[in-house]
mmCIF file of C-alpha atoms in Angstrom:
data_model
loop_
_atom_site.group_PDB
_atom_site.id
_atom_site.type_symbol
_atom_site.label_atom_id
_atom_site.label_comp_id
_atom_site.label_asym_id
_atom_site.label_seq_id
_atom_site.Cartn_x
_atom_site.Cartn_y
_atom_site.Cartn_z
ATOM 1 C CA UNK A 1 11.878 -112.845 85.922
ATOM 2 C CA UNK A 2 13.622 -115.816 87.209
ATOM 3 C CA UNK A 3 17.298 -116.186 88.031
ATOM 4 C CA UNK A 4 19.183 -118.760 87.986
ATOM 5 C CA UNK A 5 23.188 -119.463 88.835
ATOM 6 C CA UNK A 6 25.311 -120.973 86.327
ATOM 7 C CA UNK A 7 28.881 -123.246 87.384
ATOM 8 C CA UNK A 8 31.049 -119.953 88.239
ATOM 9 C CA UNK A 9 28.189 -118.756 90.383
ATOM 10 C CA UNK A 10 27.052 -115.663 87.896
ATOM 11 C CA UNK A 11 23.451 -115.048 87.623
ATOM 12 C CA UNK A 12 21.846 -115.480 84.439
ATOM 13 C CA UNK A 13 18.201 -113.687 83.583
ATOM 14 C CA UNK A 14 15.759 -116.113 82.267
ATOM 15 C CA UNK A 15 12.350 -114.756 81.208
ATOM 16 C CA UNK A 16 10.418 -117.673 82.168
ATOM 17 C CA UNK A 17 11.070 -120.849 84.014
ATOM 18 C CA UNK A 18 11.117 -124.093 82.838
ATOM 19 C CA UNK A 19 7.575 -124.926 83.763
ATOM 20 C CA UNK A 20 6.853 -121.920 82.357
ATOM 21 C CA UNK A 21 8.133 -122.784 79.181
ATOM 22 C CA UNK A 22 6.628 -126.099 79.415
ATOM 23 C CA UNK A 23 3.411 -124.354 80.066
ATOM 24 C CA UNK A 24 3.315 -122.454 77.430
ATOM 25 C CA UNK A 25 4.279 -124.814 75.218
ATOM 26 C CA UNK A 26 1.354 -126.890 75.970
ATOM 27 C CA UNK A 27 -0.844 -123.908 75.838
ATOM 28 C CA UNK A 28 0.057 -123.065 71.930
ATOM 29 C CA UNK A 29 -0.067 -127.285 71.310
ATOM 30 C CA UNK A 30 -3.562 -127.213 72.503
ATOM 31 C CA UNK A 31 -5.117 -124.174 70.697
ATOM 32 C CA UNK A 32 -3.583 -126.066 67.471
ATOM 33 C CA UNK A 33 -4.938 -128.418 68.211
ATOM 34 C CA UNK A 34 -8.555 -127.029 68.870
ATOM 35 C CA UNK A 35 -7.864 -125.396 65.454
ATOM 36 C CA UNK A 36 -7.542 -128.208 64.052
ATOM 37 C CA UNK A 37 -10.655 -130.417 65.320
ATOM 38 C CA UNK A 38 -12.810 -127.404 64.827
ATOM 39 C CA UNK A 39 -11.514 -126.961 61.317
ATOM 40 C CA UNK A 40 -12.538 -130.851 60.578
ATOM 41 C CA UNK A 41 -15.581 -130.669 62.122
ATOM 42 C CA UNK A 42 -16.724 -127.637 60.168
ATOM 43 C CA UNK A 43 -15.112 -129.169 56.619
ATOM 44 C CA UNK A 44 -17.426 -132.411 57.582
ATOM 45 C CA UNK A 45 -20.565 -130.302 58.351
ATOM 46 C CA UNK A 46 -19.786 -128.276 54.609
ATOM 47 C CA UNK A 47 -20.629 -129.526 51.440
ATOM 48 C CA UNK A 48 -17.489 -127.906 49.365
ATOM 49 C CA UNK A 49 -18.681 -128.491 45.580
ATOM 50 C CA UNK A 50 -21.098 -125.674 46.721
ATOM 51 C CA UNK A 51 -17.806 -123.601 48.343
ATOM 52 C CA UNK A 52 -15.823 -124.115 44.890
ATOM 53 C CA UNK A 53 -18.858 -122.990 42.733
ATOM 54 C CA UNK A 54 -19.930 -120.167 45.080
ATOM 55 C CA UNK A 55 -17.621 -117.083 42.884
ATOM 56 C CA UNK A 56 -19.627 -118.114 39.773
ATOM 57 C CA UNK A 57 -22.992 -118.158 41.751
ATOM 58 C CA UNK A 58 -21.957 -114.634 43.029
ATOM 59 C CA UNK A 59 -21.336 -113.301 39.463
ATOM 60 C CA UNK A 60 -24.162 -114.560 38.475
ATOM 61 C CA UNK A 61 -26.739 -112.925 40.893
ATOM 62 C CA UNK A 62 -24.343 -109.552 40.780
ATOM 63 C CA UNK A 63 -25.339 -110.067 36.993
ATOM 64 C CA UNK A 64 -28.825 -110.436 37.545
ATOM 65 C CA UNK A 65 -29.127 -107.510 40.252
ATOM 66 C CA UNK A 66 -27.685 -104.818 38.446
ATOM 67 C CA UNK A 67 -28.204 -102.331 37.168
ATOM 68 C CA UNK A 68 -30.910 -101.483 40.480
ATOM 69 C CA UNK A 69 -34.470 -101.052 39.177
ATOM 70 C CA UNK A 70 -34.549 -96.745 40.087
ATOM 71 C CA UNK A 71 -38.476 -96.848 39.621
ATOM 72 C CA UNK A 72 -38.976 -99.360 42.356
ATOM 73 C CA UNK A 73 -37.712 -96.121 44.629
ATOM 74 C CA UNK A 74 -41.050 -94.730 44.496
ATOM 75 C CA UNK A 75 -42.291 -97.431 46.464
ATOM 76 C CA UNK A 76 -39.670 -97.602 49.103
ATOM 77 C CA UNK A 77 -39.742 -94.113 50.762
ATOM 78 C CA UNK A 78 -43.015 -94.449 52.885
ATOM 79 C CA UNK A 79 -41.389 -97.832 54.189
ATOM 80 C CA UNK A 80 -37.877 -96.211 54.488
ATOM 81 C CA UNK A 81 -39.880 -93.347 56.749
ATOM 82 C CA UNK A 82 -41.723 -96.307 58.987
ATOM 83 C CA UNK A 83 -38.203 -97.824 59.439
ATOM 84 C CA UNK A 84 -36.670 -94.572 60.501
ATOM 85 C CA UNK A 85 -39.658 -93.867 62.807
ATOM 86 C CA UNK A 86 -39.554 -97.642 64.668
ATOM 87 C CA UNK A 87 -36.246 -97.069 65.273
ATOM 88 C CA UNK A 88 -36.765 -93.368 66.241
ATOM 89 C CA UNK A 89 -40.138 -94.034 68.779
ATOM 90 C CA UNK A 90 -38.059 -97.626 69.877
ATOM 91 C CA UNK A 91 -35.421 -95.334 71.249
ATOM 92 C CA UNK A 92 -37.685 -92.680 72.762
ATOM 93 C CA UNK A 93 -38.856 -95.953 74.565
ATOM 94 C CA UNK A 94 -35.655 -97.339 75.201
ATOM 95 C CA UNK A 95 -34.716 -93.653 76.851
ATOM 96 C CA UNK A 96 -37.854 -93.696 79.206
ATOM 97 C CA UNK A 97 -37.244 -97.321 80.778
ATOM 98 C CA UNK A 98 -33.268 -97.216 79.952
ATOM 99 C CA UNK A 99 -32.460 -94.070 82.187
ATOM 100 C CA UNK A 100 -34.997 -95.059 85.486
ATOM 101 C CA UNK A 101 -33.031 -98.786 85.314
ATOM 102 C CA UNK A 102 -29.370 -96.926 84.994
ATOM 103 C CA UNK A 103 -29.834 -94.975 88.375
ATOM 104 C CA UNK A 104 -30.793 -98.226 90.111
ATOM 105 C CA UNK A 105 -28.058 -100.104 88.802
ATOM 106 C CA UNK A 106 -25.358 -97.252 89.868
ATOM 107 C CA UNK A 107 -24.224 -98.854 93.066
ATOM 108 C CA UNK A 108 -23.872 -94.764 93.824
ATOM 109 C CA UNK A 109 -27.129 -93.667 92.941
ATOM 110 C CA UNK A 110 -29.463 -97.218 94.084
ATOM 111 C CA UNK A 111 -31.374 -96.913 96.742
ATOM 112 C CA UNK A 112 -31.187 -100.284 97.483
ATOM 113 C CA UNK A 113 -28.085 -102.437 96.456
ATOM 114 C CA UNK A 114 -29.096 -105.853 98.080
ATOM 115 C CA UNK A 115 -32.584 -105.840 96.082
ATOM 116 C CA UNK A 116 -33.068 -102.408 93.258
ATOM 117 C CA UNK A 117 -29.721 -103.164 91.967
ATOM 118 C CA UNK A 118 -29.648 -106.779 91.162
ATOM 119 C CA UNK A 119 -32.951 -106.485 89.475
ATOM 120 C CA UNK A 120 -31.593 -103.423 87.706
ATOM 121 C CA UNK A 121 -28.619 -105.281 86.548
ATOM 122 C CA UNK A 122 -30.869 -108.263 85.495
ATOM 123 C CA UNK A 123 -33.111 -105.952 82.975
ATOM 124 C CA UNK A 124 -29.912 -104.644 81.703
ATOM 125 C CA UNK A 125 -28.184 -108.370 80.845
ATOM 126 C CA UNK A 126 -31.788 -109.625 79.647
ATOM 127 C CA UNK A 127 -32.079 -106.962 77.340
ATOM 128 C CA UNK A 128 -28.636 -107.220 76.055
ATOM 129 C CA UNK A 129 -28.443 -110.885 75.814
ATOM 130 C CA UNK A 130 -31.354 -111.169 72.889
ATOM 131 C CA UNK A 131 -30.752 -109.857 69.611
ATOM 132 C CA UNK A 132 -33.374 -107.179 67.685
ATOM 133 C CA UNK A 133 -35.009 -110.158 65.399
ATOM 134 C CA UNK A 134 -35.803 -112.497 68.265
ATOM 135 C CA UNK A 135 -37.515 -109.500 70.290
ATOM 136 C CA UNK A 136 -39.146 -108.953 67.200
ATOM 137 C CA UNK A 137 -39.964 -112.613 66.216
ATOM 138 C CA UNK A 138 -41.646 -113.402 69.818
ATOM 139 C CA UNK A 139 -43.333 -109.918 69.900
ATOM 140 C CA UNK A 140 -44.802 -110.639 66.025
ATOM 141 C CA UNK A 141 -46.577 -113.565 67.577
ATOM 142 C CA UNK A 142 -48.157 -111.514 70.323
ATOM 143 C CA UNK A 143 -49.187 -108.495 69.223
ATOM 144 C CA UNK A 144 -49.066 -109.549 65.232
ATOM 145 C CA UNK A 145 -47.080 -108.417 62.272
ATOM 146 C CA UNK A 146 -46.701 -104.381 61.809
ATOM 147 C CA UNK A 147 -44.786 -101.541 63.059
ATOM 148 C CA UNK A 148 -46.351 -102.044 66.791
ATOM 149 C CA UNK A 149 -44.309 -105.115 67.182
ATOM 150 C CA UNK A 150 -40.551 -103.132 65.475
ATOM 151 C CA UNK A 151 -41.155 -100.349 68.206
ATOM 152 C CA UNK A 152 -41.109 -102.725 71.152
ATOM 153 C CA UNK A 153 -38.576 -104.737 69.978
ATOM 154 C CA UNK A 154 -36.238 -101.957 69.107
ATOM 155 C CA UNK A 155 -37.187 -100.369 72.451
ATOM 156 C CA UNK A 156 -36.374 -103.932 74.344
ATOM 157 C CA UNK A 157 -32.823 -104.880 72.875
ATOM 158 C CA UNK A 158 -31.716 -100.656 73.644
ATOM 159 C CA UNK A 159 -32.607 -101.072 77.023
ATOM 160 C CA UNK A 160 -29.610 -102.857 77.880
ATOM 161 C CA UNK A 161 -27.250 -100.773 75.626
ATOM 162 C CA UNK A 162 -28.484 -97.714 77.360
ATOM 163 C CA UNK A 163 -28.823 -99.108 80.700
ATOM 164 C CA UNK A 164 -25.307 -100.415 81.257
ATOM 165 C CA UNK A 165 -23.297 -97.383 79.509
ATOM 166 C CA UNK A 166 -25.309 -94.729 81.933
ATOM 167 C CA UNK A 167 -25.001 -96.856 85.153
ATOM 168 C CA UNK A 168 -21.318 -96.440 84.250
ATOM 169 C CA UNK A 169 -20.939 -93.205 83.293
ATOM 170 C CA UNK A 170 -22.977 -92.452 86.561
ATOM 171 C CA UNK A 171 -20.719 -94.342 88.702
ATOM 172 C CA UNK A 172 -17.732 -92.683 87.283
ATOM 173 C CA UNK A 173 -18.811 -88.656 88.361
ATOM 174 C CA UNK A 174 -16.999 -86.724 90.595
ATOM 175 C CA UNK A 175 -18.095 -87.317 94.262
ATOM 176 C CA UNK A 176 -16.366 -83.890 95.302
ATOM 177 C CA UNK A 177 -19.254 -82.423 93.780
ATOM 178 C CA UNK A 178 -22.247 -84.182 95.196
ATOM 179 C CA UNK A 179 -20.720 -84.057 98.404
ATOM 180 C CA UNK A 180 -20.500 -80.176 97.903
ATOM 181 C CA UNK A 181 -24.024 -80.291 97.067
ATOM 182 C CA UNK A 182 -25.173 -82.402 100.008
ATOM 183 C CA UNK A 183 -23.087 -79.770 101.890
ATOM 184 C CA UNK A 184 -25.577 -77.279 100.949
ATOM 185 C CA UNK A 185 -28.192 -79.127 103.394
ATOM 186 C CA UNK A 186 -29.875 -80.179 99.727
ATOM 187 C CA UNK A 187 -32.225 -83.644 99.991
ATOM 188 C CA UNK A 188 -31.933 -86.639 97.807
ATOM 189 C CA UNK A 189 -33.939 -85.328 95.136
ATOM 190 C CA UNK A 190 -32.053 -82.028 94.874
ATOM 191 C CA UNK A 191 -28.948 -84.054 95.390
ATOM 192 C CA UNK A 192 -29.695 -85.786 92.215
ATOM 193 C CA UNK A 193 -30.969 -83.128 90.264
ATOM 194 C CA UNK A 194 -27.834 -80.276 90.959
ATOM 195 C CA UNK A 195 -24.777 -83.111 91.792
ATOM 196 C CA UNK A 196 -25.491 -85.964 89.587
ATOM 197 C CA UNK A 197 -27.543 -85.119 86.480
ATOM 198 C CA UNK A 198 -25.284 -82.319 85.358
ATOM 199 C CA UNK A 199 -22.429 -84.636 84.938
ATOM 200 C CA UNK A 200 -23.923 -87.211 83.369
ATOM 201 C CA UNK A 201 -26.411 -85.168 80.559
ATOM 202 C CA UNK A 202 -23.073 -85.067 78.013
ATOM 203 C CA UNK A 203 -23.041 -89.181 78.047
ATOM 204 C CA UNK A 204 -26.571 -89.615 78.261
ATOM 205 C CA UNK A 205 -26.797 -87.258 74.829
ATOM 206 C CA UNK A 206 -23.919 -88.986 73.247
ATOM 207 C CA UNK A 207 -25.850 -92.518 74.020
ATOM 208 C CA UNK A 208 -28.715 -91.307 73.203
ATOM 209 C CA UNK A 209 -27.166 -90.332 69.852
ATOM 210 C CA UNK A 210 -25.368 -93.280 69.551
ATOM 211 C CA UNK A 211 -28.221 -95.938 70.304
ATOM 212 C CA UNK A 212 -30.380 -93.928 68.126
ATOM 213 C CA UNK A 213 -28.112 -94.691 64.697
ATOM 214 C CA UNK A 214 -27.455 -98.311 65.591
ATOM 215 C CA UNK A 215 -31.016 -98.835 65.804
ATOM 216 C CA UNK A 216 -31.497 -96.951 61.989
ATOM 217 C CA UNK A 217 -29.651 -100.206 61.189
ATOM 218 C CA UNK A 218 -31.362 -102.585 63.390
ATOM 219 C CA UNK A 219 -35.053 -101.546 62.112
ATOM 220 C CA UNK A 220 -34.242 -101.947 58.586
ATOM 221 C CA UNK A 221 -34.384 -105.977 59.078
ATOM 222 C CA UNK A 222 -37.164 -106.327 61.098
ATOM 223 C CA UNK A 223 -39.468 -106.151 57.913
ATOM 224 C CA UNK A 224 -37.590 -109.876 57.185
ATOM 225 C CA UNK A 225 -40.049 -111.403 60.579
ATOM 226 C CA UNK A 226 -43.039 -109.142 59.609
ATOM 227 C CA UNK A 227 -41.927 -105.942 62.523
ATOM 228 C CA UNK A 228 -42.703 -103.619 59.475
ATOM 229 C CA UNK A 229 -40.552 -101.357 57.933
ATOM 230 C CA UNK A 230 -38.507 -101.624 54.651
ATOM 231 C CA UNK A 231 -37.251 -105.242 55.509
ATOM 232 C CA UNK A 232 -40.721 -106.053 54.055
ATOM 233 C CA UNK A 233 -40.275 -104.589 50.745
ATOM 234 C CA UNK A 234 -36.560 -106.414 51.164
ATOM 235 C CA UNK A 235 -38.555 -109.624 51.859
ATOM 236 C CA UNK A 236 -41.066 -109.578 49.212
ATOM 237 C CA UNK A 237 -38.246 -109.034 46.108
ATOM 238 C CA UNK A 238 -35.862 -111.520 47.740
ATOM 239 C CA UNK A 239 -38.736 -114.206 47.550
ATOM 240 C CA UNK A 240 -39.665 -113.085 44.141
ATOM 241 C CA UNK A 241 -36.492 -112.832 43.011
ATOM 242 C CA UNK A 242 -36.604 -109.397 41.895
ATOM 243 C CA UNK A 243 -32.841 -108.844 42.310
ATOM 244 C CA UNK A 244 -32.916 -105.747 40.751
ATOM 245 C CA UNK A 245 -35.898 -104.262 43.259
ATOM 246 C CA UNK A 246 -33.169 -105.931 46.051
ATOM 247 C CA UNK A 247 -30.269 -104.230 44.843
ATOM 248 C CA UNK A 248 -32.447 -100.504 44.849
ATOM 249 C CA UNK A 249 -33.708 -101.418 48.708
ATOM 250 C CA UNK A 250 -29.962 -102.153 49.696
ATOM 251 C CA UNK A 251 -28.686 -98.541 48.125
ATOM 252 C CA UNK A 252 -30.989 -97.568 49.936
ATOM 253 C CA UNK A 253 -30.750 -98.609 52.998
ATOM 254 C CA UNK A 254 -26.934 -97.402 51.998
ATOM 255 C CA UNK A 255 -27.905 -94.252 51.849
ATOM 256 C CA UNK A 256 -30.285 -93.798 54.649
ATOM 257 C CA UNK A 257 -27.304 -95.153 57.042
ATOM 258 C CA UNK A 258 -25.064 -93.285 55.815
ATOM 259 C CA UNK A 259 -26.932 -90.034 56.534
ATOM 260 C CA UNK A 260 -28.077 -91.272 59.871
ATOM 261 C CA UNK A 261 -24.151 -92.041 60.672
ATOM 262 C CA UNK A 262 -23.184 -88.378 59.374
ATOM 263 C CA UNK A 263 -26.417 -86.633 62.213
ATOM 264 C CA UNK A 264 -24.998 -88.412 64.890
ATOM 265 C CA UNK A 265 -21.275 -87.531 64.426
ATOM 266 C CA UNK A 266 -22.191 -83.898 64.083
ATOM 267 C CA UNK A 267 -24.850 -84.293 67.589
ATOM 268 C CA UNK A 268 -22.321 -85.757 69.443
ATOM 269 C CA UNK A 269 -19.531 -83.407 67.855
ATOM 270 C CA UNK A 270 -21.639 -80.782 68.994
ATOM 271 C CA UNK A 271 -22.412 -82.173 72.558
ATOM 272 C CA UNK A 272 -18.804 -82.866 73.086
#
């Protein structure tokens, strides 16, 4: 904190200085007014009579959606087990490519940080930095609509997620213990296998885990860009306007989330 001296030569505590103050100032007068423009430049890009009539619009299609059409359930469960199996076999996939790419990211664990590294790193922003439904858009167009395309693109966007949370957990062990290891006389291989691996299998589990329940979610949109699944079924009633059929897919997709939430807490309250 500053200090400054008043007339009778005491020193008085200040808790910023005047340029401080000044800067600060400024600071909170500019995010205002960023606030501001933003605000008017989203009010001119909105057309409010639809903003003002949007409650009654919502009552209206609650209106027409329930009560949920419970017959339409028969249909759903085949696509409710392809959705849990994309997202089930995309993680598998995830796992195989996720795990090689987090021991060449680990600046500990790379055998090469001037070249394996960076390219390491650079799978694990790529994947992260495109979401599920563009994966599955582009991969839709190559390899054509179906559960194929959901797999890969599931397996894609979890590469990242998996990727960057190991090659931390991996560069956070204990050295004490790989050093005791390499002690031993062991080789890089044994190394790995006795000093590294053993500390890192509890996260790896719990990501595993964790990746695996996000991407329950994940795979139950694909259907909407043809990557199979239920997001087909969701699709289809949404363009028929079947409400009804829409409101049964969303319970269930409640549901299925819900249960997929509750496996993973007790896996990783087990593992941990």
């Amino acid at each position: 904190m500053p200090v400054i001296a008043n007339g009778d030569g005491a020193k008085l505590w200040m808790r910023r200085t005047t340029a401080a103050d000044m800067a600060s100032w400024f600071g909170w007068l500019g995010g205002v007014a960023l606030t501001v423009l933003c605000f008017q430049f989203i009010s001119d890009q909105t057309i409010w009579a639809f903003v003002w009539d949007a409650p009654t619009q919502a009552a209206d299609l609650l209106d027409r959606a329930f009560p949920p059409r419970w017959a339409y359930a028969n249909q759903l469960w085949r696509a409710m087990w392809d959705t849990i199996n994309i997202a089930t076999l995309g993680t598998v996939l995830a796992l195989a490519i996720g795990v090689p790419v987090a021991f060449l990211a680990a600046h500990n664990t790379t055998p090469s940080v001037v070249l394996a590294r960076p390219v390491a790193l650079f799978i694990v922003v790529s994947s992260r930095s495109v979401n599920s439904l563009i994966w599955a858009l582009i991969l839709v167009i190559i390899f054509g609509p179906g559960m194929f395309a959901g797999i890969l693109a599931i397996g894609l966007r979890s590469i990242g997620f998996i990727g960057k949370l190991l090659y931390e957990a991996i560069e956070e062990i204990d050295e004490s213990q790989v050093e005791a290891v390499k002690a031993t006389g062991a080789g890089r291989a044994q190394v790995l296998a006795w000093g590294i691996v053993p500390q890192v299998m509890p996260a790896f589990a719990g990501i595993s885990v964790f990746r695996w329940d996000i991407n329950i979610r994940e795979a139950t949109v694909l259907g909407l860009v043809g990557a199979g699944g239920i997001g087909m079924q969701l699709q289809a009633s949404i363009n028929t306007l079947a409400w009804p059929q829409v409101t049964m897919i969303l319970l269930l997709i409640l549901g299925t989330v819900v249960v997929s939430e509750w496996l993973s807490a007790r896996v990783r309250h087990a593992i941990i």
